[in-house]
Tab-separated table of C-alpha atoms in Angstrom:
chain	number	residue	atom	x	y	z
A	1156	MET	CA	-0.006	0.027	0.182
A	1157	SER	CA	1.860	3.319	-0.930
A	1158	LYS	CA	1.580	6.114	1.223
A	1159	GLY	CA	1.019	9.241	-0.940
A	1160	LYS	CA	-0.997	12.239	0.026
A	1161	LEU	CA	-4.587	11.226	0.618
A	1162	TYR	CA	-8.046	13.050	-0.023
A	1163	ARG	CA	-11.227	12.483	0.196
A	1164	VAL	CA	-13.382	13.994	-2.396
A	1165	SER	CA	-16.803	15.034	-2.198
A	1166	MET	CA	-18.776	15.261	-5.208
A	1167	ARG	CA	-22.085	17.074	-4.893
A	1168	PHE	CA	-23.891	16.894	-8.109
A	1169	THR	CA	-25.819	19.547	-9.766
A	1170	ASN	CA	-27.554	17.693	-11.816
A	1171	PRO	CA	-28.859	14.176	-12.317
A	1172	LEU	CA	-26.593	11.094	-13.125
A	1173	HIS	CA	-26.804	8.508	-15.430
A	1174	ILE	CA	-24.289	5.409	-15.085
A	1175	GLY	CA	-25.180	2.469	-17.534
A	1176	GLU	CA	-25.493	-0.831	-16.477
A	1177	LYS	CA	-25.750	-2.743	-19.830
A	1178	GLU	CA	-24.857	-1.624	-23.040
A	1179	LYS	CA	-27.761	0.178	-25.075
A	1180	ILE	CA	-30.110	-0.194	-22.411
A	1181	TYR	CA	-31.002	3.430	-21.226
A	1182	ASN	CA	-33.951	2.950	-18.771
A	1183	ILE	CA	-31.522	1.677	-16.159
A	1184	THR	CA	-29.142	3.660	-14.093
A	1185	GLN	CA	-26.789	2.700	-11.569
A	1186	THR	CA	-26.314	4.865	-8.436
A	1187	PHE	CA	-22.460	4.754	-8.330
A	1188	ALA	CA	-19.757	4.914	-10.801
A	1189	HIS	CA	-16.782	2.241	-10.309
A	1190	SER	CA	-13.256	3.106	-10.434
A	1191	ASP	CA	-12.463	2.511	-13.980
A	1192	THR	CA	-15.243	4.940	-15.153
A	1193	LEU	CA	-14.208	7.569	-12.295
A	1194	MET	CA	-10.246	7.148	-14.000
A	1195	SER	CA	-11.319	7.237	-17.418
A	1196	GLY	CA	-13.271	10.562	-16.875
A	1197	ILE	CA	-10.259	11.664	-14.987
A	1198	ILE	CA	-7.820	10.829	-17.730
A	1199	ASN	CA	-9.905	12.673	-20.315
A	1200	ALA	CA	-10.289	15.670	-18.588
A	1201	TYR	CA	-6.450	15.538	-17.994
A	1202	SER	CA	-6.284	15.279	-21.803
A	1203	LEU	CA	-8.161	18.018	-22.738
A	1204	LEU	CA	-6.461	20.164	-20.193
A	1205	TYR	CA	-2.580	19.481	-20.873
A	1206	GLY	CA	-2.532	17.785	-24.407
A	1207	ASN	CA	-1.693	14.172	-25.733
A	1208	SER	CA	1.945	14.180	-24.665
A	1209	SER	CA	1.422	14.820	-20.967
A	1210	THR	CA	-1.393	12.382	-20.831
A	1211	ASN	CA	0.850	9.916	-22.639
A	1212	GLU	CA	3.618	10.414	-19.829
A	1213	LEU	CA	0.820	10.143	-17.189
A	1214	LEU	CA	0.057	6.897	-18.532
A	1215	ASP	CA	3.626	5.568	-18.769
A	1216	GLY	CA	3.716	5.949	-14.953
A	1217	PHE	CA	0.722	3.511	-14.680
A	1218	LEU	CA	2.027	1.365	-16.835
A	1219	ARG	CA	5.660	1.327	-15.270
A	1220	LYS	CA	3.633	-0.082	-11.751
A	1221	SER	CA	4.284	3.391	-10.146
A	1222	PRO	CA	0.889	4.996	-10.733
A	1223	PRO	CA	1.030	8.848	-9.972
A	1224	PHE	CA	-2.234	8.559	-8.039
A	1225	GLU	CA	-4.719	6.121	-7.252
A	1226	VAL	CA	-8.704	6.667	-6.873
A	1227	SER	CA	-11.047	4.335	-5.380
A	1228	SER	CA	-14.564	3.736	-6.458
A	1229	THR	CA	-17.598	6.230	-5.682
A	1230	MET	CA	-19.433	5.553	-2.589
A	1231	PRO	CA	-22.513	7.389	-1.298
A	1232	TYR	CA	-22.157	10.184	1.647
A	1233	VAL	CA	-25.446	11.284	3.294
A	1234	GLN	CA	-25.755	14.453	5.845
A	1235	GLY	CA	-21.939	14.474	6.083
A	1236	GLU	CA	-21.668	10.565	6.912
A	1237	PHE	CA	-19.449	8.847	4.605
A	1238	PHE	CA	-20.089	5.259	3.812
A	1239	VAL	CA	-18.148	2.362	2.489
A	1240	PRO	CA	-19.578	-1.092	0.925
A	1241	LYS	CA	-20.075	-3.816	3.151
A	1242	PRO	CA	-17.339	-6.185	2.767
A	1243	VAL	CA	-17.908	-9.384	1.221
A	1244	GLY	CA	-18.416	-12.452	3.318
A	1245	LEU	CA	-18.783	-10.195	6.721
A	1246	ASN	CA	-20.386	-12.053	9.316
A	1247	LEU	CA	-23.414	-9.986	10.473
A	1248	HIS	CA	-25.037	-12.795	12.282
A	1249	HIS	CA	-22.098	-12.686	14.861
A	1250	TYR	CA	-22.658	-9.018	15.364
A	1251	LYS	CA	-26.476	-9.934	15.856
A	1252	ASP	CA	-25.931	-12.643	18.206
A	1253	GLU	CA	-23.532	-10.361	20.267
A	1254	GLY	CA	-26.310	-7.936	20.499
A	1255	LYS	CA	-24.638	-5.075	18.410
A	1256	ILE	CA	-27.165	-5.264	15.616
A	1257	GLU	CA	-30.975	-4.846	16.236
A	1258	VAL	CA	-33.161	-6.412	13.815
A	1259	GLU	CA	-36.608	-7.579	13.556
A	1260	ASN	CA	-35.667	-10.822	11.281
A	1261	ASP	CA	-32.443	-11.732	9.448
A	1262	LYS	CA	-33.869	-10.703	6.185
A	1263	GLU	CA	-32.835	-7.153	7.148
A	1264	LEU	CA	-29.201	-8.069	7.517
A	1265	LYS	CA	-29.258	-9.306	3.531
A	1266	LYS	CA	-30.335	-5.842	2.683
A	1267	ILE	CA	-27.344	-4.124	4.371
A	1268	LYS	CA	-24.997	-2.865	1.504
A	1269	PHE	CA	-23.201	0.094	3.066
A	1270	ILE	CA	-21.472	0.617	6.324
A	1271	ARG	CA	-19.901	4.002	8.140
A	1272	GLU	CA	-16.317	3.922	7.142
A	1273	ASN	CA	-15.614	4.812	10.997
A	1274	ASP	CA	-17.860	1.734	12.133
A	1275	LEU	CA	-16.106	-0.687	10.044
A	1276	LEU	CA	-12.505	0.571	11.038
A	1277	TYR	CA	-13.320	0.451	14.812
A	1278	ASN	CA	-15.118	-3.076	14.300
A	1279	PHE	CA	-18.888	-1.628	15.288
A	1280	PRO	CA	-17.958	-0.308	18.594
A	1281	ASP	CA	-21.818	0.759	19.075
A	1282	LYS	CA	-25.198	-0.460	18.682
A	1283	TYR	CA	-26.668	-0.656	15.762
A	1284	LYS	CA	-30.012	-0.544	13.298
A	1285	VAL	CA	-30.482	-1.302	9.642
A	1286	ALA	CA	-31.885	1.502	7.829
A	1287	GLY	CA	-32.763	0.547	4.451
A	1288	SER	CA	-29.194	-0.748	2.640
A	1289	PHE	CA	-27.511	1.089	5.378
A	1290	LEU	CA	-26.184	0.087	8.570
A	1291	LEU	CA	-26.647	2.827	11.398
A	1292	PRO	CA	-25.319	3.350	15.094
A	1293	LYS	CA	-28.826	3.520	16.719
A	1294	ASP	CA	-28.520	6.835	18.371
A	1295	MET	CA	-27.653	8.029	14.764
A	1296	LEU	CA	-30.930	7.327	13.360
A	1297	TYR	CA	-32.476	10.510	14.451
A	1298	LYS	CA	-30.501	12.495	11.823
A	1299	PHE	CA	-32.897	10.557	9.035
A	1300	VAL	CA	-35.875	10.989	10.769
A	1301	GLU	CA	-38.272	11.437	7.872
A	1302	SER	CA	-39.020	7.375	7.640
A	1303	LYS	CA	-36.550	6.143	10.904
A	1304	LYS	CA	-36.405	3.039	8.611
A	1305	ALA	CA	-34.167	3.831	5.465
A	1306	ILE	CA	-32.257	6.548	4.220
A	1307	SER	CA	-33.006	8.373	0.925
A	1308	LEU	CA	-30.007	8.983	-1.356
A	1309	GLY	CA	-32.354	10.455	-4.018
A	1310	LYS	CA	-34.679	9.174	-6.725
A	1311	VAL	CA	-34.495	7.551	-9.946
A	1312	LYS	CA	-36.447	9.634	-12.957
A	1313	GLU	CA	-36.901	8.902	-16.384
A	1314	ARG	CA	-37.219	11.464	-19.460
A	1315	ALA	CA	-38.977	10.525	-22.328
A	1316	ARG	CA	-36.749	10.625	-25.758
A	1317	VAL	CA	-37.744	10.336	-29.381
A	1318	SER	CA	-35.425	8.557	-32.172
A	1319	ILE	CA	-36.031	9.529	-35.711
A	1320	ASP	CA	-35.535	7.009	-37.987
A	1321	ARG	CA	-32.999	8.258	-40.894
A	1322	LEU	CA	-34.863	6.386	-43.858
A	1323	SER	CA	-38.257	6.429	-43.112
A	1324	SER	CA	-38.498	9.456	-40.510
A	1325	SER	CA	-40.612	7.168	-38.373
A	1326	SER	CA	-40.284	8.104	-34.773
A	1327	ASN	CA	-39.456	5.815	-31.840
A	1328	ILE	CA	-40.391	7.010	-27.988
A	1329	TYR	CA	-37.917	5.410	-25.531
A	1330	TYR	CA	-37.001	6.519	-21.812
A	1331	PHE	CA	-33.898	7.516	-20.193
A	1332	SER	CA	-33.211	6.839	-16.921
A	1333	HIS	CA	-31.124	9.210	-14.287
A	1334	PHE	CA	-30.590	9.158	-10.772
A	1335	GLU	CA	-31.146	12.545	-8.905
A	1336	PHE	CA	-29.387	13.120	-5.503
A	1337	GLU	CA	-31.183	15.107	-2.536
A	1338	SER	CA	-29.359	18.052	-1.619
A	1339	SER	CA	-27.524	16.337	1.470
A	1340	ALA	CA	-26.647	13.798	-0.325
A	1341	GLY	CA	-24.072	12.666	-2.993
A	1342	LEU	CA	-20.792	10.582	-3.729
A	1343	TRP	CA	-17.265	10.500	-2.732
A	1344	PHE	CA	-14.208	8.659	-3.523
A	1345	TYR	CA	-10.446	8.320	-2.001
A	1346	LEU	CA	-7.814	9.897	-4.164
A	1347	ARG	CA	-4.284	9.071	-3.385
A	1348	ILE	CA	-1.495	11.351	-4.727
A	1349	ASN	CA	1.731	9.556	-5.265
A	1350	ASP	CA	3.370	12.381	-7.641
A	1351	GLN	CA	3.444	15.624	-5.634
A	1352	SER	CA	4.418	17.591	-8.508
A	1353	LEU	CA	1.219	16.535	-10.378
A	1354	GLU	CA	-1.009	17.173	-7.612
A	1355	GLU	CA	-2.601	20.261	-8.938
A	1356	LYS	CA	-2.886	19.074	-12.556
A	1357	ILE	CA	-4.918	16.113	-11.377
A	1358	LYS	CA	-7.152	18.459	-8.896
A	1359	ALA	CA	-7.886	20.460	-12.150
A	1360	ALA	CA	-8.702	17.430	-14.063
A	1361	ILE	CA	-10.991	16.185	-11.489
A	1362	ARG	CA	-12.547	19.651	-11.334
A	1363	LEU	CA	-12.730	19.802	-15.401
A	1364	LEU	CA	-14.584	16.399	-15.161
A	1365	GLY	CA	-17.033	18.174	-13.035
A	1366	ASP	CA	-17.714	20.511	-15.456
A	1367	GLU	CA	-17.802	17.850	-18.340
A	1368	GLY	CA	-19.969	15.405	-16.255
A	1369	LEU	CA	-19.528	12.014	-15.367
A	1370	GLY	CA	-21.401	9.080	-16.962
A	1371	GLY	CA	-23.880	9.151	-19.808
A	1372	ASP	CA	-25.793	12.182	-21.715
A	1373	ARG	CA	-23.312	14.747	-20.653
A	1374	THR	CA	-24.178	16.563	-23.478
A	1375	CYS	CA	-27.650	16.760	-22.229
A	1376	GLY	CA	-26.013	18.590	-19.080
A	1377	LEU	CA	-26.182	15.057	-16.822
A	1378	GLY	CA	-23.263	13.974	-14.315
A	1379	SER	CA	-22.096	17.798	-13.492
A	1380	PHE	CA	-20.708	18.042	-10.107
A	1381	GLU	CA	-18.810	20.209	-7.625
A	1382	ALA	CA	-15.678	18.725	-6.288
A	1383	ASN	CA	-14.443	19.113	-2.526
A	1384	PHE	CA	-11.003	17.991	-1.713
A	1385	GLU	CA	-10.699	17.298	1.950
A	1386	GLU	CA	-7.292	15.883	3.132
A	1387	SER	CA	-7.554	12.813	5.218
A	1388	SER	CA	-5.822	9.511	6.378
A	1389	MET	CA	-6.741	6.097	7.337
A	1390	PRO	CA	-7.499	5.820	10.744
A	1391	GLU	CA	-5.462	2.718	12.299
A	1392	GLU	CA	-4.010	2.054	9.342
A	1393	ASN	CA	-2.298	-1.322	10.362
A	1394	ASP	CA	0.218	-3.351	7.725
A	1395	ASN	CA	-0.202	-6.053	9.790
A	1396	ALA	CA	-3.873	-6.386	8.825
A	1397	LYS	CA	-5.182	-9.405	8.675
A	1398	TYR	CA	-7.811	-8.793	5.904
A	1399	TYR	CA	-7.943	-6.034	3.271
A	1400	MET	CA	-11.133	-4.828	1.858
A	1401	SER	CA	-10.985	-3.306	-1.862
A	1402	LEU	CA	-12.725	-0.112	-2.412
A	1403	SER	CA	-12.073	-0.479	-6.243
A	1404	LEU	CA	-12.307	-2.709	-9.065
A	1405	VAL	CA	-9.500	-5.318	-8.940
A	1406	ASN	CA	-7.986	-7.323	-11.812
A	1407	PRO	CA	-5.346	-9.291	-9.999
A	1408	LYS	CA	-2.098	-9.249	-11.554
A	1409	SER	CA	-0.801	-12.675	-10.738
A	1410	GLU	CA	-2.023	-16.112	-9.275
A	1411	ASP	CA	-1.087	-15.596	-5.856
A	1412	GLU	CA	-3.305	-12.254	-5.828
A	1413	ILE	CA	-5.974	-14.370	-7.409
A	1414	LYS	CA	-5.832	-16.856	-4.347
A	1415	SER	CA	-5.462	-14.361	-1.717
A	1416	ALA	CA	-9.370	-13.111	-2.506
A	1417	ILE	CA	-11.292	-15.102	0.282
A	1418	SER	CA	-14.728	-13.442	-0.186
A	1419	TYR	CA	-15.557	-11.930	-3.575
A	1420	GLU	CA	-18.049	-11.113	-6.103
A	1421	ILE	CA	-16.832	-10.770	-10.025
A	1422	LEU	CA	-18.045	-8.247	-12.247
A	1423	THR	CA	-17.554	-8.205	-16.098
A	1424	ARG	CA	-16.708	-4.499	-17.441
A	1425	SER	CA	-17.190	-4.252	-20.963
A	1426	GLY	CA	-18.468	-0.994	-23.154
A	1427	TYR	CA	-17.642	1.575	-25.767
A	1428	ILE	CA	-14.222	3.473	-26.106
A	1429	TYR	CA	-14.574	7.382	-24.794
A	1430	SER	CA	-11.807	9.224	-26.294
A	1431	LYS	CA	-11.455	11.731	-29.159
A	1432	ALA	CA	-10.613	9.213	-31.624
A	1433	GLY	CA	-12.931	6.126	-30.405
A	1434	LEU	CA	-16.533	7.445	-29.541
A	1435	GLY	CA	-18.750	4.381	-30.491
A	1436	ILE	CA	-16.074	1.548	-31.004
A	1437	LYS	CA	-16.417	-1.343	-28.384
A	1438	ARG	CA	-13.650	-2.348	-26.151
A	1439	LYS	CA	-12.629	-5.945	-24.893
A	1440	ALA	CA	-14.583	-7.176	-21.882
A	1441	VAL	CA	-12.763	-7.807	-18.991
A	1442	ARG	CA	-13.400	-9.834	-15.706
A	1443	VAL	CA	-12.729	-8.146	-12.353
A	1444	PHE	CA	-13.452	-8.566	-8.432
A	1445	SER	CA	-15.982	-5.992	-7.203
A	1446	GLU	CA	-15.835	-3.341	-4.334
A	1447	GLY	CA	-15.749	-5.313	-1.079
A	1448	THR	CA	-13.857	-8.360	-2.116
A	1449	VAL	CA	-11.964	-9.096	0.825
A	1450	PHE	CA	-8.429	-10.289	0.544
A	1451	SER	CA	-5.804	-12.259	3.085
A	1452	GLY	CA	-2.948	-9.969	1.856
A	1453	LYS	CA	-2.113	-6.758	0.149
A	1454	VAL	CA	-2.715	-6.963	-3.296
A	1455	CYS	CA	-2.104	-4.773	-6.264
A	1456	GLY	CA	-3.956	-5.207	-9.233
A	1457	ARG	CA	-3.039	-3.844	-12.718
A	1458	VAL	CA	-4.159	-2.097	-15.697
A	1459	VAL	CA	-5.274	-4.225	-18.680
A	1460	ASP	CA	-5.302	-3.287	-22.152
A	1461	VAL	CA	-8.505	-3.792	-23.500
A	1462	THR	CA	-8.034	-2.034	-27.097
A	1463	PRO	CA	-10.039	-3.960	-29.891
A	1464	GLN	CA	-8.492	-5.375	-32.878
A	1465	LYS	CA	-8.293	-2.719	-35.832
A	1466	PHE	CA	-8.431	0.129	-33.582
A	1467	SER	CA	-4.835	1.585	-34.084
A	1468	GLN	CA	-5.364	5.401	-32.820
A	1469	HIS	CA	-4.395	4.790	-29.441
A	1470	ARG	CA	-4.307	2.261	-26.962
A	1471	VAL	CA	-7.274	1.703	-24.556
A	1472	TYR	CA	-6.821	0.696	-20.890
A	1473	CYS	CA	-9.060	-0.674	-17.972
A	1474	PHE	CA	-7.836	0.403	-14.823
A	1475	ALA	CA	-8.187	-2.219	-11.992
A	1476	LEU	CA	-5.420	-1.121	-9.689
A	1477	ALA	CA	-6.235	-2.246	-6.138
A	1478	PHE	CA	-7.452	0.520	-3.105
A	1479	LEU	CA	-7.438	-0.991	0.005
A	1480	LEU	CA	-8.900	-0.530	3.334
A	1481	PRO	CA	-7.333	-2.494	5.914
A	1482	LEU	CA	-9.797	-4.277	7.922
A	1483	PRO	CA	-9.379	-3.838	11.912
A	1484	GLU	CA	-7.972	-6.936	13.990
A	1485	GLY	CA	-10.919	-9.102	15.496
A	1486	VAL	CA	-13.338	-8.235	12.559
A	1487	MET	CA	-15.599	-11.566	12.084
A	1488	MET	CA	-15.889	-13.012	8.316
A	1489	ILE	CA	-18.104	-15.768	7.653
A	1490	GLY	CA	-15.516	-18.986	8.311
A	1491	SER	CA	-13.309	-17.207	10.358
């Protein structure tokens, strides 16, 4: 795990967000952006600001396995509380049996997707209740008083669109979904800057990405946000931790890294090239470990070349470097 300068970057969305889930499917949107999508947006914004030559120098650092900066995937924040994914394989029944988590039935435990970062890092020091897909300290429910049962990040809405056939001029209505965050909610991610000489350039690229927009339908104004950089640290970072949870997508670089994944989910990442030279061209698909995957040791991940055949304008990469969160001593995993 590198020791670069760490920032917590909050994204306050000024317009709705569309993150596609499947190719050519417009009426479904994800609420969060994976680390490869976020990194792609930052690199393209960097290219717009500083040109191809500087961008190629930046990319060389990643390919030489000395990344000038690293990012996690995006995660939710609500009313100043920052959440991370629930570790895959976390034994919530153990904490319920200890009396730390109060639930009416075990089905509530299955709904939990997000946990406050500090609660996870300190191995759940309080009493907790389930609020929708969030696990919250019991005495904190007052902050989300509207329902007292679920935290709301916002709502999925749809816009009607019309496509016109070029030959027949016939029209076809379809629906485009987007997620509209509430004023007190948004996304955040970790930014670790390893090359201090590039700090201001990287921050400028992220601010430009906020103006350009993240995700789909940016030409209609979707995905724009204001970025706030807060210097941060990971409390109780422990180089001898027994488990590490990934806050990013990870494509393992070796068989040993594959074997170190003890609780995981696997995603397939595909889609289209996003650059001035490659709009509308599909890139190769790649399989990755999802956020929340738990490893038995430190892993690095890798940058994967996903350049399609017969595309020669530039190389295309999927950033699947690991951004790890060390789990505290005593955290209970299923089977441990």
